XYZ file of C-alpha atoms in Angstrom:
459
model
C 21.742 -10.715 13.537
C 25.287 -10.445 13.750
C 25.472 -9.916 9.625
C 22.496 -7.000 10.173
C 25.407 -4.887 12.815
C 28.246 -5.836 10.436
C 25.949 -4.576 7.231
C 24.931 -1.008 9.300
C 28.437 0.232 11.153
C 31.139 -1.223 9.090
C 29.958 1.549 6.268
C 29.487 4.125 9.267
C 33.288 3.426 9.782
C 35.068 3.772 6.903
C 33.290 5.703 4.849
C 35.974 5.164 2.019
C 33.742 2.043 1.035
C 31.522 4.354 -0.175
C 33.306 6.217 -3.030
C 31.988 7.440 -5.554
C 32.634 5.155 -9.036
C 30.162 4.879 -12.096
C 28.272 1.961 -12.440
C 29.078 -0.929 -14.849
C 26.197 -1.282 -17.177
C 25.771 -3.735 -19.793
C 24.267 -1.866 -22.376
C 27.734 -0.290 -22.505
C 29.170 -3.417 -22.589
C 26.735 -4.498 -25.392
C 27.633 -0.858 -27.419
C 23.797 -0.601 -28.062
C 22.637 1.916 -30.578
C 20.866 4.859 -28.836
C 17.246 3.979 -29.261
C 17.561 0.568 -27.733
C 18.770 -0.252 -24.382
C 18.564 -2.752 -21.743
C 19.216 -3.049 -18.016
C 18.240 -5.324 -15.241
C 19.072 -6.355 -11.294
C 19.382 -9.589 -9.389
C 18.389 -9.783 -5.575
C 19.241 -12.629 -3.155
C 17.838 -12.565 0.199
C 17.757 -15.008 3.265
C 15.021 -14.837 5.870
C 14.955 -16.313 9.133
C 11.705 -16.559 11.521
C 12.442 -18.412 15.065
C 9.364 -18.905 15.886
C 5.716 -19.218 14.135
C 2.589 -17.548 15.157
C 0.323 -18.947 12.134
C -2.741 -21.077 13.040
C -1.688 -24.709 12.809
C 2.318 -23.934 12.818
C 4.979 -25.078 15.273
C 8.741 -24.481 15.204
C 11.053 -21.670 13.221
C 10.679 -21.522 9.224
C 13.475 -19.691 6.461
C 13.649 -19.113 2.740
C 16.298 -18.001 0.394
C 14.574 -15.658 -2.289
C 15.875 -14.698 -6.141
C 14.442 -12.020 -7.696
C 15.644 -11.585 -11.508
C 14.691 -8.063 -13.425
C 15.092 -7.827 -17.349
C 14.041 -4.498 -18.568
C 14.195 -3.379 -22.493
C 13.096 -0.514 -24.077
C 13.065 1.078 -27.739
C 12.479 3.869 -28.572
C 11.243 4.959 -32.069
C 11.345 8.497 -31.864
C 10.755 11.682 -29.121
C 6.896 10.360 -28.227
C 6.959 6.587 -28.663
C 8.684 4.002 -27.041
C 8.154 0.195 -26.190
C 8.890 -1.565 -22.634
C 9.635 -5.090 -21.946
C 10.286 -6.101 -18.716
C 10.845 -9.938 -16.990
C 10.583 -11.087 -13.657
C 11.619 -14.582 -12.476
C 11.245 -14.971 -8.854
C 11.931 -18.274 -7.114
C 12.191 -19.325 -3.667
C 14.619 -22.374 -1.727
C 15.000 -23.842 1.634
C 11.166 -23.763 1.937
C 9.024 -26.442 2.696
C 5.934 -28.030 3.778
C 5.913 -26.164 7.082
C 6.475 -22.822 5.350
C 4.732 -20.139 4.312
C 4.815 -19.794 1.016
C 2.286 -18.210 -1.773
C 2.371 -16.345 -4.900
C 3.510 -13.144 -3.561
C 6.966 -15.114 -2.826
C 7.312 -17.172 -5.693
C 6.480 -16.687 -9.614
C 8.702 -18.040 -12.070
C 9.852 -16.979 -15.664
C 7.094 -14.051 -15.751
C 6.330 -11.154 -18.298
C 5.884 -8.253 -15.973
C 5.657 -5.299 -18.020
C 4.899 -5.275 -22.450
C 3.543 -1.584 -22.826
C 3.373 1.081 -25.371
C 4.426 4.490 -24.433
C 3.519 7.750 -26.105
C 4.713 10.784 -24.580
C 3.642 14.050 -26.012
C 3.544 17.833 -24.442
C 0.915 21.021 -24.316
C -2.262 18.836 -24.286
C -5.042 20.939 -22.825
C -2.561 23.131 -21.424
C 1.040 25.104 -22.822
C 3.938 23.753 -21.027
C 2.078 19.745 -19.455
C 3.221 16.563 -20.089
C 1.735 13.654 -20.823
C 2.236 9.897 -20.839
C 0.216 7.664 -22.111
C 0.901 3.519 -21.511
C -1.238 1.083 -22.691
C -0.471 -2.874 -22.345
C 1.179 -4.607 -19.102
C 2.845 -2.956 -16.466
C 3.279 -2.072 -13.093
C 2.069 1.089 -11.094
C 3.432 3.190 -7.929
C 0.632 5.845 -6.278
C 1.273 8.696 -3.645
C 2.484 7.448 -0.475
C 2.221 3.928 -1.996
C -0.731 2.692 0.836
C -3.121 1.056 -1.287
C -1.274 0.907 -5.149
C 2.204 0.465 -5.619
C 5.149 -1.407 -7.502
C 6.410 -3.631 -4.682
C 10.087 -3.233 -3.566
C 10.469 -6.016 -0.113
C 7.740 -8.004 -1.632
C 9.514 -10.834 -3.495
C 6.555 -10.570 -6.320
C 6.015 -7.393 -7.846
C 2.262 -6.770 -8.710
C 1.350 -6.177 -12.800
C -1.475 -4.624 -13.884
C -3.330 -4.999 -17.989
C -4.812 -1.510 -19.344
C -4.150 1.914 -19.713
C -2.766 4.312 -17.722
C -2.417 8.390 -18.615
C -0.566 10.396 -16.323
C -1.035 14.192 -17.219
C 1.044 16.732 -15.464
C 1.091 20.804 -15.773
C 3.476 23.242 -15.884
C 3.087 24.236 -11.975
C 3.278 20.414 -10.894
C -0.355 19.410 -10.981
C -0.677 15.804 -11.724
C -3.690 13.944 -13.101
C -3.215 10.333 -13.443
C -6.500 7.688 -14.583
C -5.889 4.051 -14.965
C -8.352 1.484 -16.147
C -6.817 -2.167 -15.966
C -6.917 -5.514 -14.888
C -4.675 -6.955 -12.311
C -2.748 -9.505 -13.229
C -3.423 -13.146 -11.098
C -0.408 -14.593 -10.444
C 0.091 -18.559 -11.482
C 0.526 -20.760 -10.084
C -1.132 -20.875 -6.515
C -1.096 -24.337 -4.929
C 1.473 -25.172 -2.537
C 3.534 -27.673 -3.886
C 4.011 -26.145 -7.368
C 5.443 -23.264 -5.822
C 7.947 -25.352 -3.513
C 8.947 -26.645 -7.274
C 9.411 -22.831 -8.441
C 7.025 -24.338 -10.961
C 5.917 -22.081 -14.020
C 2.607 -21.148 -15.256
C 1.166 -18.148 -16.961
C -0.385 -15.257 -15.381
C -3.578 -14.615 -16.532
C -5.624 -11.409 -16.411
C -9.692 -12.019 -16.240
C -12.642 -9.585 -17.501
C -14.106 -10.925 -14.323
C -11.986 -8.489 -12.211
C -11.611 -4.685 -13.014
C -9.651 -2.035 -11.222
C -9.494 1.377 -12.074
C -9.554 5.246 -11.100
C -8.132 8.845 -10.906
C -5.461 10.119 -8.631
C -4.894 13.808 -8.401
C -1.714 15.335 -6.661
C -0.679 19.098 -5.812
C 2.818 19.126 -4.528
C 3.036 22.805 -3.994
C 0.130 24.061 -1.708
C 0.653 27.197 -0.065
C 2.677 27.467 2.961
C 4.765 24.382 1.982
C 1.970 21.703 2.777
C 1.176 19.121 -0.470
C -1.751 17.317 -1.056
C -3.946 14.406 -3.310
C -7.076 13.351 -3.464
C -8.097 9.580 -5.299
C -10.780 7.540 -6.182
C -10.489 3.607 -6.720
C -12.950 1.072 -7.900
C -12.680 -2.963 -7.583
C -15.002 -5.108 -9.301
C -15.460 -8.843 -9.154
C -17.833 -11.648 -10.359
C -16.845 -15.357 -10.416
C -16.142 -16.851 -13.742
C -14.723 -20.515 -14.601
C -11.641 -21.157 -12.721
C -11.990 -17.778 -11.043
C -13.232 -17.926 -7.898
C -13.878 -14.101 -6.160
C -15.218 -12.496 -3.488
C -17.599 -10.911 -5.411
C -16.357 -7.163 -4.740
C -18.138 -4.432 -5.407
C -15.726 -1.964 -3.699
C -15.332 2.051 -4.468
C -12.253 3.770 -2.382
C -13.024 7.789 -2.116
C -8.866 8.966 -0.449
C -7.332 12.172 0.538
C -3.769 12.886 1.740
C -2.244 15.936 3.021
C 1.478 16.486 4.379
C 4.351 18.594 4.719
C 7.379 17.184 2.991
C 10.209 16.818 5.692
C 12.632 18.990 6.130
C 15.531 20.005 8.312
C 14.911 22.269 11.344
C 11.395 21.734 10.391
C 7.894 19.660 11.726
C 6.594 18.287 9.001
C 3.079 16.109 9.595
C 0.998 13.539 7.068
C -2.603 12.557 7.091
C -3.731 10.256 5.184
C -7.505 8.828 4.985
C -9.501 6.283 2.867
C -13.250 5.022 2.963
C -14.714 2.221 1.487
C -18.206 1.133 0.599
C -20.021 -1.245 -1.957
C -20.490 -4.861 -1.451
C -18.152 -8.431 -0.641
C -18.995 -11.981 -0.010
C -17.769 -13.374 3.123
C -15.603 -16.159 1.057
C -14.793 -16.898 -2.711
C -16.802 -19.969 -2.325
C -18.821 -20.877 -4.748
C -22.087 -21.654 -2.432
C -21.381 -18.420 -0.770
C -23.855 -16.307 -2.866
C -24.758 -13.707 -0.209
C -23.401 -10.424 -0.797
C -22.803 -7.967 2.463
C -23.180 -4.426 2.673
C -19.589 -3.433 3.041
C -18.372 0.185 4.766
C -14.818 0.140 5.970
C -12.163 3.232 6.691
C -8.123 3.520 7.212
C -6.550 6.324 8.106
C -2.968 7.302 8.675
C -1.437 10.573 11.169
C 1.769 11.069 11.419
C 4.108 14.133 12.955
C 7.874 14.641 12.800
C 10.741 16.541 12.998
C 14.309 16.570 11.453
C 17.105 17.568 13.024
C 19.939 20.052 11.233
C 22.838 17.560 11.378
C 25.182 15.629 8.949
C 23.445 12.752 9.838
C 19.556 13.274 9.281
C 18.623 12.427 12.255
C 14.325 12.058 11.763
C 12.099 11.064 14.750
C 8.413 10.895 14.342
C 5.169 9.680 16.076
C 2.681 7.383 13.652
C -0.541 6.320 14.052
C -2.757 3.751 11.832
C -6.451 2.941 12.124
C -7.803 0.172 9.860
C -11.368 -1.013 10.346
C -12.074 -4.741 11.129
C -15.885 -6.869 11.059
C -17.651 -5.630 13.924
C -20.080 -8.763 13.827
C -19.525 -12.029 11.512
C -23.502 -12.527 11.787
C -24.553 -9.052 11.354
C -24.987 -9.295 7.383
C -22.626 -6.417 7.190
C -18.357 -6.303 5.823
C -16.491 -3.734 7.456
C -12.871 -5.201 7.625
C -10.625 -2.859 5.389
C -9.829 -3.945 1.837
C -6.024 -3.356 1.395
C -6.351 -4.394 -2.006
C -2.681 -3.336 -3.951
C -0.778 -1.778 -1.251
C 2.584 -3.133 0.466
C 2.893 -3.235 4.104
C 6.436 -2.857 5.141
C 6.981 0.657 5.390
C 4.249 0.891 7.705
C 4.076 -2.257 9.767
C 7.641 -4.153 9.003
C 8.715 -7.193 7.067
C 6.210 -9.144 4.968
C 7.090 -12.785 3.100
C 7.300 -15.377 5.469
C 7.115 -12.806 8.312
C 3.688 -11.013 8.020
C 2.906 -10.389 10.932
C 0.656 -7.203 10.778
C -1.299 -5.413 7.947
C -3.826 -2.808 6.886
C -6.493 -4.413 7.758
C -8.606 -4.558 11.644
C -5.736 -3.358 13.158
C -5.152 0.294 15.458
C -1.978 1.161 16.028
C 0.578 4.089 17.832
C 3.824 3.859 16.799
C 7.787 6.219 17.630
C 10.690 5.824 14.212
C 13.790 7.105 14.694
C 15.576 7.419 11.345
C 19.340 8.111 10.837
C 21.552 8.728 7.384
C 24.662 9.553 8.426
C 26.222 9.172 4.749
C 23.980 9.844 1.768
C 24.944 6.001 0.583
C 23.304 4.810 4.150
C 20.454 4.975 5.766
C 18.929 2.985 8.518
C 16.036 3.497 11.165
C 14.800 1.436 13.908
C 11.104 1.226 14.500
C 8.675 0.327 17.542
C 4.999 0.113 17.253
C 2.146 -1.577 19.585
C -0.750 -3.648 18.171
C -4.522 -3.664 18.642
C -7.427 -5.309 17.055
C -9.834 -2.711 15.939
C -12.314 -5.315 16.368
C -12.345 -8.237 18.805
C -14.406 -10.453 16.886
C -12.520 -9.970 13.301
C -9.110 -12.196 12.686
C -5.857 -10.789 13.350
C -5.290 -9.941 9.840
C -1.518 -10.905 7.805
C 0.002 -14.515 8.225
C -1.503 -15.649 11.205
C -5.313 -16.882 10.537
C -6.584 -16.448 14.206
C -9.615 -15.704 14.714
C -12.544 -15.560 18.095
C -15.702 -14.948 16.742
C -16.962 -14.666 19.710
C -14.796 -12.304 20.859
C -14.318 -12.956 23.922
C -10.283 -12.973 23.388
C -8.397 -10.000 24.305
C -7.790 -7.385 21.811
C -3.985 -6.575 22.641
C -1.969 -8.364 19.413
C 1.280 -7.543 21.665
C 4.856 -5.187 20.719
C 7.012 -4.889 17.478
C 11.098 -3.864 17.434
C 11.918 -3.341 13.624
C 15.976 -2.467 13.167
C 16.409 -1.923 9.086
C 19.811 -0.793 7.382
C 20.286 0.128 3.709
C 24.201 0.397 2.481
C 24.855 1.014 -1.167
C 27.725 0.081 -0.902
C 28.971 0.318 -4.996
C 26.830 1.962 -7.695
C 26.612 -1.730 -8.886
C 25.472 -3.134 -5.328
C 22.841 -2.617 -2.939
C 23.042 -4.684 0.663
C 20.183 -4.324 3.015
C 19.265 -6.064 6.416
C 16.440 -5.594 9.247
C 15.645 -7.674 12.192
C 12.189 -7.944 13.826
C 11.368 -8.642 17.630
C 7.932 -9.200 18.229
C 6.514 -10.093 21.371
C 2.874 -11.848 22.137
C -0.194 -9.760 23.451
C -2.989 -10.999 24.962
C -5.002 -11.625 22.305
C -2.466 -15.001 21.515
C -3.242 -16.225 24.804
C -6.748 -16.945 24.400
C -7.255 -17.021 20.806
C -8.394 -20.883 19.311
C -5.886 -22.147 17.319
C -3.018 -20.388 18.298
C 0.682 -22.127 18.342
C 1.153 -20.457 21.660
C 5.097 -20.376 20.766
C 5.938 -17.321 22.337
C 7.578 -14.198 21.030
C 9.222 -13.666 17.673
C 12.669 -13.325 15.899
C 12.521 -12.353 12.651
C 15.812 -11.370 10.653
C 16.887 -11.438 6.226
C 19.925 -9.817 4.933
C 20.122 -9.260 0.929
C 22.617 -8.245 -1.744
C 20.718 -6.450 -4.951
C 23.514 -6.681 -8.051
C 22.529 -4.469 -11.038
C 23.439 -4.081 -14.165
């Protein structure tokens, strides 16, 4: 904790650490001709967890995490270009006890291999179009339910197309047809290894759909409206839930601003069908309705520091009934979780999915190289007899458990300290509810301290 303080108010300070300098890049170094160039980061970040709340754990659990980014592009004239991108992301200090998954660790990877034509005045004078085709990654609105993960230690690829179209006034149109990548490997102890293996995408598992966004509504309030579609059917070696899922959206907001409220609401609904398990006996597919949704109201203050407090609120439907025949726990599908409910990796404690929660940020950045807010929220199951969703596995089917999941203290600091170098720290206090008390399974280890720190070197 003492390296978070250090990280946030020595910058505060002495602002001189801050200077402005250009970054060192290596494609200078390199003297690459003009239409190729090549760029890449390295992150290193410790994590810390005192104690666990996951069903069977006992004691505190860390990890040291790499991430390594290799990006190349050429570019063969004004409206074509290639992109190559790698991602090798390992994990240490882990062990047995730990949690650890694909979303932490995936070796030696291709992330992105896609073809990029860009070309102008299609359908209408003055748009812009892009058109990618191949393997990469994808970022949506608010970034709820599709985006390029940033904490995450695994960034998410997707296999398709994907045609953004926007007009001259703003207007964007963006429809993707692809199939996500599955990350390899999964078990256990090759990951503890940093073992590699091939990600594979499958026919067996199709995502796609259209995202519209209008950042200039009258009155200086934005919206989007989106449609998303998941389907799955088991194959060999790929084991599903069988989902049959279709995600109608809508967002509206009012960008902040200083001396001004600005407000977002955000909602998603969900129907179709989904097994109960990926196992292969379980052949009975449940009607499935589910709904999220997302209010939020703020204001910024007119001051040298940004100062930004707002109110939050998030609603994600959980399984009313286990034995009812009927899904209705939220599918969060592609979309991170720490902006909205703090740190994920071996932390996890809360995600989009049977959860209802009220929440106050206060967000500072008193130099335009660092920012910082610190975060409290309270948790609820939206259903008793669903799990608590995230790391933990507990579940009371009969629920007969309380539905209070307890308090979250989130402290995050961002310092870029050199064009070159990014540090960035947060520290988590989570305290028990009721539902922990009562709930079979549970560790029963009390409250939480959660803490990383991490260095990002690019170049």
């Amino acid at each position: 904790m003492a390296l978070f303080f250090v990280l946030f108010f020595i910058p505060t300070a002495f602002p001189a650490f801050a200077q402005n300098s250009s970054p060192w890049k290596i494609e200078d170094a390199l003297h690459l001709p003009e239409w190729f160039s090549v760029s890449g980061e390295h992150r290193a970040r410790y994590e810390t967890l005192s104690e666990q709340f996951r069903l069977g754990s006992n004691g505190s659990d860390q990890i040291l995490s790499f991430r390594t980014l290799a990006q190349a592009r050429i570019k063969f004239n004004d409206e074509f270009q290639l992109k190559l991108e790698l991602q090798d992301a390992r994990a240490e200090l882990a062990d047995s006890g730990s949690r650890i998954n694909n979303s932490i660790v995936n070796a030696a990877e291709l992330l992105e291999a896609n073809l990029v034509w860009k070309t102008g005045d299609l359908f209408l004078e003055g748009s812009e179009s892009i058109l990618r085709a191949g393997r990469f990654t994808l970022d949506l609105g608010k970034r709820r339910f599709v985006a390029r993960n940033r904490f995450r230690n695994v960034i998410q690829g997707y296999s398709g197309l994907d045609w953004l179209w926007t007009a001259q006034q703003g207007v964007k149109v963006r429809t993707l047809l692809t199939l996500p990548v599955n990350r390899q490997p999964t078990v256990p102890t090759q990951l503890l290894n940093n073992d590699t293996e091939f990600d594979e995408e499958s026919l067996h598992q199709i995502f796609w759909g259209i995202f519209i966004s209008a950042p200039d509504l009258p009155a200086g309030h934005a919206g989007e409206i989106s449609f998303f579609a998941l389907h799955e059917d088991d194959a060999n070696k790929f084991q599903t839930r069988n989902r049959e899922i279709y995600t109608p959206g809508f967002r509206f907001y009012r960008p902040e601003k200083a001396g001004n409220l600005d407000y977002e609401l955000e909602t998603m609904l969900q129907f179709g069908s989904v097994r109960a398990t990926p196992a292969l006996q379980d052949t009975r597919d449940l009607d499935h309705f589910a709904h999220f949704h997302h209010a939020e109201v703020g204001y910024t203050v007119k001051s040298c520091w940004r100062w930004r407090f707002f109110l939050e609120y998030d609603y994600a439907s959980g399984d009313a009934d286990p034995a009812d025949g009927k899904s209705g726990r939220f599918e969060r599908l592609f979309g991170p979780n720490i902006t909205d409910f703090g740190p994920t990796s071996i932390h996890t404690a809360f995600v989009r999915a049977n959860i209802s929660s009220p929440g106050a940020r206060l967000q500072v950045q008193p130099h335009k190289k660092v920012s910082g807010y610190i975060s409290y929220r309270a948790f609820w199951l939206a259903s008793n007899k669903d799990g608590w969703q995230g790391a933990s596995g507990l579940r009371d089917v009969t629920g007969n458990s309380e539905h209070f999941l307890g308090h979250q203290l989130f402290l995050r600091g961002k310092w870029k300290a050199h064009p070159n170098l990014k540090l960035e720290g947060g520290v988590v206090y989570r305290i028990d509810g009721d539902f922990q008390q009562g709930a079979p399974g549970a560790p029963g280890q009390g409250n939480s301290l959660y803490s990383y720190i991490s260095t990002t070197l690019s170049f």
